[in-house]
Amino acid sequence: MSEPNQKFDDLITGLLEDYWRLNPVEASHSGIHRYDNTLPDWSENGKAARRAWRANNLAALTGIDDSELDASRQLDKQVGLGQLALEEIQEEWKWASRAPALYIEQAMNGLNYLLARPDPDITETEREDNLLGRLAAIETILEQGRANLRADLVAPEFLEIGLTAVGGALGFITGLSLPDRPTSEDLRRKAQNALETYRQFLQNEINPTGRFETGPELFERILREQHGLNLTPTELYRLGEETAAQLQSRLTQLARQIDPGQSWQALVEGLKAEHPTREGLLSAYATEAARAREFVVSHKLVEIPSGEEFEVRPTAPFLRATTPLGHFDKTPPFAPRDNLGILYITPIDPALPEKRQAELLAAHCHTAIRAICLHETFPGHHLQLWWAKLKASPLRRQFASTLFAEGWALYCEELMEEAGYFDTPALSLWQLKNSMWRAVRMMIDAGLHCGQLD
């Protein structure tokens, strides 16, 4: 290896280690367990340490001549600069002063990652120590949140999300199975009291007058510096508009072929009537994921790595209010013995009004489940991120642009249709509808953040 490449690798090793130290919850999520007993420090000293990490690594990366690096490391450099830019943009936007849910999510994810993916290389006693360490740290991180949040920056929408997150967190902590130790229940009560104090602070002291949008300048920087898109927000909006119009035309044509008497919207609503029961929801996803996997294998579309594992699980209770359908969690990129990808599906709460239960079940109709599974599992996110774990550089295992992950998953939808997986026009209709939905989201994101939409 040439000296410049080795020097670059040493820089990246230090960059990642310091990132994990400053972001211990994300470290746990990535399979790095050295910081499993701590939560992030959002005090003034902690924020200063983040700024120093960013400034030092920005100077080091920009000081490296691309021509001295091989192609893979040149890409790493761009990805690293993109992550540093994103963190700089978040600080300029004062995200830590705007987002009440930030502190709740860090605290609860800190616990949840330890429970969902326990470190296989330590004793049960050590795992319990880590869990109780993070439980004890909840009071501090919520105190830091109260010190950082500013009513003139918090938007009403962000306050609502924060209050919803507090409710979910209280339910999660209350139902948490803790080690049988004398201190456990005392730590639970302290965490519950800290959450209640945080809720009262949000309700009584945050009269939100902030705005949720970034503004066009920061939004364009996110497009350019994090995602590598040479588009202005206006150009992105127009691209979404043009793409949505094209897809609208294709949807109309396909609907005529299926049933000339109905619009595509009416056909979609009809498909929503066929859905699993509330009790059979998770098993319906597991069955469909297995079906997609078998198709990928039998048609030799994408090689499935040896040792790959996949499960469907219920969404953690503290996330259910803000994640009404579900989310995918990749195999941890730095955990060689954790081969599991997990599709989390949010159960339908029987305590919800019947109308809301019916709406949620309709969103999980059988056609939607088929489209979701190939996007999220086989050959979509699960397989792509598995191969990234095996083949990508350490930096690109930790940092990535969603542009590429979502681009792969959208391509997989088209690939599976071309390969014959779509055995009913209804699935083609749903896939086009989902593509149009994403095109419209381009318009909504650019429009809301840049003032084109109210």
Short mmCIF file of N, CA and C in Angstrom, two decimals, residues 37-166:
data_model
loop_
_atom_site.label_atom_id
_atom_site.label_comp_id
_atom_site.label_asym_id
_atom_site.label_seq_id
_atom_site.Cartn_x
_atom_site.Cartn_y
_atom_site.Cartn_z
N ASN A 37 -22.35 1.57 27.61
CA ASN A 37 -22.89 2.00 28.91
C ASN A 37 -23.10 3.50 28.99
N THR A 38 -22.98 4.22 27.87
CA THR A 38 -23.11 5.68 27.89
C THR A 38 -24.14 6.15 26.88
N LEU A 39 -24.59 7.38 27.07
CA LEU A 39 -25.44 8.09 26.11
C LEU A 39 -24.67 9.32 25.62
N PRO A 40 -25.06 9.91 24.50
CA PRO A 40 -24.35 11.09 23.98
C PRO A 40 -24.36 12.25 24.97
N ASP A 41 -23.31 13.04 24.90
CA ASP A 41 -23.19 14.23 25.73
C ASP A 41 -23.63 15.44 24.92
N TRP A 42 -24.80 16.03 25.30
CA TRP A 42 -25.31 17.20 24.59
C TRP A 42 -25.15 18.47 25.44
N SER A 43 -24.23 18.43 26.40
CA SER A 43 -23.89 19.63 27.15
C SER A 43 -23.08 20.57 26.26
N GLU A 44 -22.75 21.76 26.79
CA GLU A 44 -21.91 22.67 26.02
C GLU A 44 -20.55 22.06 25.72
N ASN A 45 -19.99 21.33 26.68
CA ASN A 45 -18.71 20.66 26.44
C ASN A 45 -18.84 19.58 25.37
N GLY A 46 -19.94 18.85 25.43
CA GLY A 46 -20.16 17.81 24.43
C GLY A 46 -20.33 18.38 23.04
N LYS A 47 -21.05 19.48 22.93
CA LYS A 47 -21.23 20.11 21.61
C LYS A 47 -19.90 20.68 21.11
N ALA A 48 -19.09 21.19 22.01
CA ALA A 48 -17.77 21.70 21.61
C ALA A 48 -16.89 20.56 21.10
N ALA A 49 -16.98 19.40 21.74
CA ALA A 49 -16.20 18.24 21.28
C ALA A 49 -16.64 17.82 19.88
N ARG A 50 -17.93 17.91 19.58
CA ARG A 50 -18.41 17.57 18.24
C ARG A 50 -17.87 18.56 17.21
N ARG A 51 -17.87 19.83 17.57
CA ARG A 51 -17.35 20.84 16.64
C ARG A 51 -15.86 20.61 16.38
N ALA A 52 -15.13 20.27 17.43
CA ALA A 52 -13.69 20.03 17.25
C ALA A 52 -13.45 18.81 16.37
N TRP A 53 -14.21 17.75 16.59
CA TRP A 53 -14.09 16.55 15.75
C TRP A 53 -14.34 16.89 14.29
N ARG A 54 -15.39 17.68 14.06
CA ARG A 54 -15.72 18.04 12.68
C ARG A 54 -14.63 18.91 12.07
N ALA A 55 -14.18 19.91 12.77
CA ALA A 55 -13.19 20.84 12.23
C ALA A 55 -11.86 20.13 11.95
N ASN A 56 -11.42 19.29 12.88
CA ASN A 56 -10.15 18.59 12.70
C ASN A 56 -10.17 17.65 11.51
N ASN A 57 -11.27 16.92 11.37
CA ASN A 57 -11.34 15.95 10.27
C ASN A 57 -11.59 16.64 8.93
N LEU A 58 -12.31 17.76 8.96
CA LEU A 58 -12.51 18.51 7.73
C LEU A 58 -11.17 19.03 7.22
N ALA A 59 -10.35 19.58 8.11
CA ALA A 59 -9.04 20.08 7.70
C ALA A 59 -8.16 18.95 7.18
N ALA A 60 -8.22 17.80 7.86
CA ALA A 60 -7.37 16.68 7.45
C ALA A 60 -7.80 16.13 6.09
N LEU A 61 -9.11 15.97 5.88
CA LEU A 61 -9.59 15.41 4.61
C LEU A 61 -9.35 16.35 3.45
N THR A 62 -9.65 17.63 3.64
CA THR A 62 -9.46 18.58 2.53
C THR A 62 -7.98 18.78 2.22
N GLY A 63 -7.10 18.45 3.17
CA GLY A 63 -5.67 18.60 2.93
C GLY A 63 -5.05 17.46 2.15
N ILE A 64 -5.85 16.43 1.83
CA ILE A 64 -5.34 15.27 1.09
C ILE A 64 -5.58 15.47 -0.39
N ASP A 65 -4.56 15.26 -1.20
CA ASP A 65 -4.65 15.38 -2.66
C ASP A 65 -5.31 14.12 -3.22
N ASP A 66 -6.45 14.30 -3.91
CA ASP A 66 -7.16 13.16 -4.48
C ASP A 66 -6.28 12.32 -5.39
N SER A 67 -5.38 12.95 -6.10
CA SER A 67 -4.57 12.22 -7.08
C SER A 67 -3.64 11.21 -6.43
N GLU A 68 -3.42 11.36 -5.11
CA GLU A 68 -2.55 10.42 -4.40
C GLU A 68 -3.30 9.21 -3.87
N LEU A 69 -4.64 9.23 -3.99
CA LEU A 69 -5.47 8.14 -3.47
C LEU A 69 -5.97 7.25 -4.59
N ASP A 70 -6.22 5.98 -4.27
CA ASP A 70 -6.86 5.12 -5.27
C ASP A 70 -8.35 5.48 -5.34
N ALA A 71 -9.07 4.87 -6.28
CA ALA A 71 -10.46 5.27 -6.55
C ALA A 71 -11.36 5.04 -5.35
N SER A 72 -11.17 3.91 -4.65
CA SER A 72 -12.02 3.62 -3.50
C SER A 72 -11.83 4.66 -2.41
N ARG A 73 -10.62 5.06 -2.16
CA ARG A 73 -10.37 6.05 -1.11
C ARG A 73 -10.81 7.45 -1.54
N GLN A 74 -10.77 7.73 -2.82
CA GLN A 74 -11.33 9.01 -3.28
C GLN A 74 -12.83 9.07 -2.99
N LEU A 75 -13.51 7.94 -3.19
CA LEU A 75 -14.93 7.89 -2.86
C LEU A 75 -15.15 8.03 -1.36
N ASP A 76 -14.30 7.35 -0.58
CA ASP A 76 -14.39 7.49 0.87
C ASP A 76 -14.25 8.95 1.29
N LYS A 77 -13.34 9.64 0.67
CA LYS A 77 -13.12 11.04 1.01
C LYS A 77 -14.40 11.85 0.78
N GLN A 78 -15.06 11.62 -0.35
CA GLN A 78 -16.29 12.36 -0.65
C GLN A 78 -17.40 12.02 0.34
N VAL A 79 -17.50 10.73 0.70
CA VAL A 79 -18.52 10.32 1.68
C VAL A 79 -18.23 10.95 3.04
N GLY A 80 -16.96 10.96 3.44
CA GLY A 80 -16.59 11.57 4.70
C GLY A 80 -16.89 13.06 4.74
N LEU A 81 -16.55 13.75 3.66
CA LEU A 81 -16.84 15.18 3.59
C LEU A 81 -18.35 15.43 3.61
N GLY A 82 -19.11 14.52 3.00
CA GLY A 82 -20.57 14.66 3.02
C GLY A 82 -21.13 14.53 4.42
N GLN A 83 -20.61 13.60 5.21
CA GLN A 83 -21.07 13.44 6.59
C GLN A 83 -20.71 14.66 7.43
N LEU A 84 -19.49 15.15 7.27
CA LEU A 84 -19.07 16.34 8.01
C LEU A 84 -19.93 17.54 7.64
N ALA A 85 -20.26 17.65 6.34
CA ALA A 85 -21.11 18.75 5.89
C ALA A 85 -22.50 18.65 6.51
N LEU A 86 -23.05 17.44 6.55
CA LEU A 86 -24.38 17.26 7.15
C LEU A 86 -24.38 17.70 8.61
N GLU A 87 -23.35 17.31 9.35
CA GLU A 87 -23.31 17.68 10.77
C GLU A 87 -23.12 19.19 10.93
N GLU A 88 -22.38 19.80 10.03
CA GLU A 88 -22.23 21.26 10.08
C GLU A 88 -23.56 21.94 9.78
N ILE A 89 -24.29 21.43 8.80
CA ILE A 89 -25.59 22.00 8.45
C ILE A 89 -26.56 21.86 9.63
N GLN A 90 -26.55 20.69 10.28
CA GLN A 90 -27.43 20.50 11.43
C GLN A 90 -27.12 21.49 12.55
N GLU A 91 -25.83 21.78 12.75
CA GLU A 91 -25.48 22.74 13.79
C GLU A 91 -25.89 24.15 13.38
N GLU A 92 -25.67 24.50 12.12
CA GLU A 92 -26.08 25.83 11.65
C GLU A 92 -27.59 26.01 11.80
N TRP A 93 -28.33 24.94 11.58
CA TRP A 93 -29.78 24.98 11.71
C TRP A 93 -30.22 24.93 13.18
N LYS A 94 -29.24 24.65 14.07
CA LYS A 94 -29.49 24.55 15.51
C LYS A 94 -30.48 23.42 15.83
N TRP A 95 -30.18 22.26 15.25
CA TRP A 95 -31.07 21.10 15.42
C TRP A 95 -31.22 20.72 16.90
N ALA A 96 -30.13 20.81 17.66
CA ALA A 96 -30.20 20.44 19.08
C ALA A 96 -31.09 21.38 19.87
N SER A 97 -31.36 22.58 19.34
CA SER A 97 -32.25 23.53 20.01
C SER A 97 -33.67 23.49 19.46
N ARG A 98 -33.88 22.73 18.39
CA ARG A 98 -35.18 22.68 17.71
C ARG A 98 -35.98 21.41 17.96
N ALA A 99 -35.29 20.31 18.29
CA ALA A 99 -35.92 18.98 18.20
C ALA A 99 -36.10 18.33 19.56
N PRO A 100 -37.24 18.50 20.20
CA PRO A 100 -37.46 17.85 21.49
C PRO A 100 -37.33 16.34 21.45
N ALA A 101 -37.70 15.72 20.33
CA ALA A 101 -37.66 14.26 20.23
C ALA A 101 -36.24 13.72 20.15
N LEU A 102 -35.27 14.56 19.79
CA LEU A 102 -33.89 14.11 19.65
C LEU A 102 -33.41 13.40 20.91
N TYR A 103 -33.67 13.99 22.07
CA TYR A 103 -33.14 13.48 23.33
C TYR A 103 -33.89 12.22 23.78
N ILE A 104 -35.18 12.18 23.49
CA ILE A 104 -35.97 10.98 23.81
C ILE A 104 -35.50 9.81 22.96
N GLU A 105 -35.34 10.05 21.67
CA GLU A 105 -34.96 8.96 20.76
C GLU A 105 -33.57 8.43 21.08
N GLN A 106 -32.62 9.33 21.42
CA GLN A 106 -31.29 8.87 21.79
C GLN A 106 -31.35 7.99 23.03
N ALA A 107 -32.11 8.41 24.03
CA ALA A 107 -32.20 7.65 25.27
C ALA A 107 -32.86 6.30 25.06
N MET A 108 -33.98 6.28 24.35
CA MET A 108 -34.72 5.03 24.17
C MET A 108 -34.01 4.08 23.20
N ASN A 109 -33.47 4.62 22.11
CA ASN A 109 -32.71 3.76 21.21
C ASN A 109 -31.49 3.18 21.91
N GLY A 110 -30.89 3.98 22.79
CA GLY A 110 -29.75 3.48 23.54
C GLY A 110 -30.07 2.21 24.31
N LEU A 111 -31.25 2.15 24.89
CA LEU A 111 -31.69 0.94 25.58
C LEU A 111 -32.11 -0.15 24.60
N ASN A 112 -32.87 0.25 23.60
CA ASN A 112 -33.45 -0.73 22.69
C ASN A 112 -32.39 -1.50 21.90
N TYR A 113 -31.33 -0.81 21.45
CA TYR A 113 -30.30 -1.50 20.69
C TYR A 113 -29.60 -2.56 21.55
N LEU A 114 -29.43 -2.28 22.85
CA LEU A 114 -28.80 -3.27 23.72
C LEU A 114 -29.68 -4.50 23.89
N LEU A 115 -31.00 -4.29 23.90
CA LEU A 115 -31.93 -5.40 24.08
C LEU A 115 -32.16 -6.17 22.78
N ALA A 116 -32.27 -5.45 21.67
CA ALA A 116 -32.57 -6.09 20.40
C ALA A 116 -31.37 -6.85 19.85
N ARG A 117 -30.15 -6.31 20.10
CA ARG A 117 -28.94 -6.94 19.57
C ARG A 117 -27.87 -6.94 20.67
N PRO A 118 -27.98 -7.83 21.65
CA PRO A 118 -27.02 -7.85 22.75
C PRO A 118 -25.61 -8.23 22.27
N ASP A 119 -24.62 -7.63 22.88
CA ASP A 119 -23.23 -7.92 22.57
C ASP A 119 -22.94 -9.39 22.87
N PRO A 120 -22.55 -10.19 21.87
CA PRO A 120 -22.34 -11.62 22.12
C PRO A 120 -21.03 -11.94 22.81
N ASP A 121 -20.15 -10.95 22.97
CA ASP A 121 -18.80 -11.21 23.45
C ASP A 121 -18.58 -10.83 24.91
N ILE A 122 -19.65 -10.51 25.63
CA ILE A 122 -19.52 -10.18 27.05
C ILE A 122 -20.48 -11.03 27.86
N THR A 123 -20.31 -11.02 29.16
CA THR A 123 -21.16 -11.83 30.04
C THR A 123 -22.52 -11.17 30.23
N GLU A 124 -23.45 -11.94 30.73
CA GLU A 124 -24.78 -11.41 31.01
C GLU A 124 -24.71 -10.31 32.06
N THR A 125 -23.83 -10.46 33.02
CA THR A 125 -23.67 -9.42 34.04
C THR A 125 -23.19 -8.11 33.42
N GLU A 126 -22.25 -8.20 32.47
CA GLU A 126 -21.76 -7.00 31.80
C GLU A 126 -22.85 -6.36 30.96
N ARG A 127 -23.69 -7.18 30.32
CA ARG A 127 -24.81 -6.61 29.55
C ARG A 127 -25.77 -5.87 30.47
N GLU A 128 -26.03 -6.44 31.63
CA GLU A 128 -26.92 -5.78 32.59
C GLU A 128 -26.31 -4.47 33.07
N ASP A 129 -24.99 -4.46 33.30
CA ASP A 129 -24.32 -3.23 33.71
C ASP A 129 -24.51 -2.13 32.66
N ASN A 130 -24.37 -2.50 31.39
CA ASN A 130 -24.52 -1.51 30.32
C ASN A 130 -25.94 -0.97 30.26
N LEU A 131 -26.91 -1.88 30.37
CA LEU A 131 -28.31 -1.46 30.31
C LEU A 131 -28.63 -0.50 31.45
N LEU A 132 -28.21 -0.84 32.65
CA LEU A 132 -28.50 0.03 33.80
C LEU A 132 -27.70 1.33 33.71
N GLY A 133 -26.51 1.28 33.12
CA GLY A 133 -25.74 2.50 32.92
C GLY A 133 -26.47 3.49 32.03
N ARG A 134 -27.05 2.97 30.95
CA ARG A 134 -27.80 3.86 30.05
C ARG A 134 -29.12 4.31 30.68
N LEU A 135 -29.74 3.43 31.44
CA LEU A 135 -30.97 3.82 32.12
C LEU A 135 -30.68 4.97 33.09
N ALA A 136 -29.57 4.88 33.80
CA ALA A 136 -29.19 5.93 34.75
C ALA A 136 -28.87 7.25 34.05
N ALA A 137 -28.40 7.17 32.81
CA ALA A 137 -27.99 8.38 32.07
C ALA A 137 -29.17 9.13 31.46
N ILE A 138 -30.37 8.57 31.51
CA ILE A 138 -31.53 9.22 30.89
C ILE A 138 -31.80 10.57 31.55
N GLU A 139 -31.70 10.64 32.85
CA GLU A 139 -31.96 11.89 33.56
C GLU A 139 -31.05 13.00 33.05
N THR A 140 -29.78 12.68 32.83
CA THR A 140 -28.81 13.69 32.38
C THR A 140 -29.09 14.16 30.97
N ILE A 141 -29.36 13.23 30.04
CA ILE A 141 -29.55 13.65 28.65
C ILE A 141 -30.83 14.48 28.52
N LEU A 142 -31.84 14.19 29.34
CA LEU A 142 -33.07 15.00 29.27
C LEU A 142 -32.85 16.37 29.91
N GLU A 143 -32.00 16.44 30.92
CA GLU A 143 -31.63 17.75 31.47
C GLU A 143 -30.90 18.58 30.41
N GLN A 144 -30.01 17.93 29.66
CA GLN A 144 -29.31 18.63 28.59
C GLN A 144 -30.29 19.10 27.52
N GLY A 145 -31.29 18.29 27.22
CA GLY A 145 -32.31 18.70 26.27
C GLY A 145 -33.06 19.93 26.73
N ARG A 146 -33.41 19.97 28.01
CA ARG A 146 -34.13 21.14 28.53
C ARG A 146 -33.25 22.38 28.45
N ALA A 147 -31.95 22.22 28.67
CA ALA A 147 -31.04 23.37 28.59
C ALA A 147 -30.85 23.86 27.16
N ASN A 148 -30.94 22.96 26.19
CA ASN A 148 -30.65 23.32 24.80
C ASN A 148 -31.86 23.87 24.06
N LEU A 149 -33.06 23.37 24.36
CA LEU A 149 -34.23 23.71 23.56
C LEU A 149 -34.64 25.18 23.75
N ARG A 150 -35.04 25.79 22.62
CA ARG A 150 -35.45 27.20 22.63
C ARG A 150 -36.82 27.34 21.97
N ALA A 151 -37.72 27.98 22.68
CA ALA A 151 -39.09 28.12 22.18
C ALA A 151 -39.14 28.86 20.85
N ASP A 152 -38.21 29.81 20.65
CA ASP A 152 -38.24 30.58 19.41
C ASP A 152 -37.72 29.79 18.21
N LEU A 153 -37.16 28.59 18.47
CA LEU A 153 -36.67 27.73 17.39
C LEU A 153 -37.53 26.48 17.22
N VAL A 154 -38.14 26.01 18.29
CA VAL A 154 -38.97 24.80 18.21
C VAL A 154 -40.24 25.12 17.42
N ALA A 155 -40.49 24.33 16.38
CA ALA A 155 -41.73 24.48 15.61
C ALA A 155 -42.86 23.73 16.30
N PRO A 156 -44.10 24.17 16.14
CA PRO A 156 -45.22 23.43 16.75
C PRO A 156 -45.24 21.96 16.36
N GLU A 157 -44.89 21.68 15.09
CA GLU A 157 -44.87 20.29 14.63
C GLU A 157 -43.84 19.48 15.41
N PHE A 158 -42.66 20.08 15.69
CA PHE A 158 -41.62 19.37 16.42
C PHE A 158 -42.01 19.16 17.88
N LEU A 159 -42.73 20.13 18.44
CA LEU A 159 -43.20 19.96 19.82
C LEU A 159 -44.19 18.80 19.90
N GLU A 160 -45.08 18.72 18.94
CA GLU A 160 -46.06 17.62 18.93
C GLU A 160 -45.36 16.27 18.84
N ILE A 161 -44.35 16.18 17.97
CA ILE A 161 -43.59 14.93 17.85
C ILE A 161 -42.89 14.60 19.16
N GLY A 162 -42.32 15.62 19.79
CA GLY A 162 -41.64 15.39 21.07
C GLY A 162 -42.56 14.88 22.15
N LEU A 163 -43.75 15.48 22.26
CA LEU A 163 -44.70 15.04 23.27
C LEU A 163 -45.18 13.62 23.00
N THR A 164 -45.37 13.30 21.73
CA THR A 164 -45.75 11.93 21.37
C THR A 164 -44.65 10.96 21.75
N ALA A 165 -43.39 11.35 21.50
CA ALA A 165 -42.25 10.49 21.84
C ALA A 165 -42.15 10.26 23.34
N VAL A 166 -42.45 11.28 24.15
CA VAL A 166 -42.41 11.12 25.61
C VAL A 166 -43.42 10.06 26.04
#
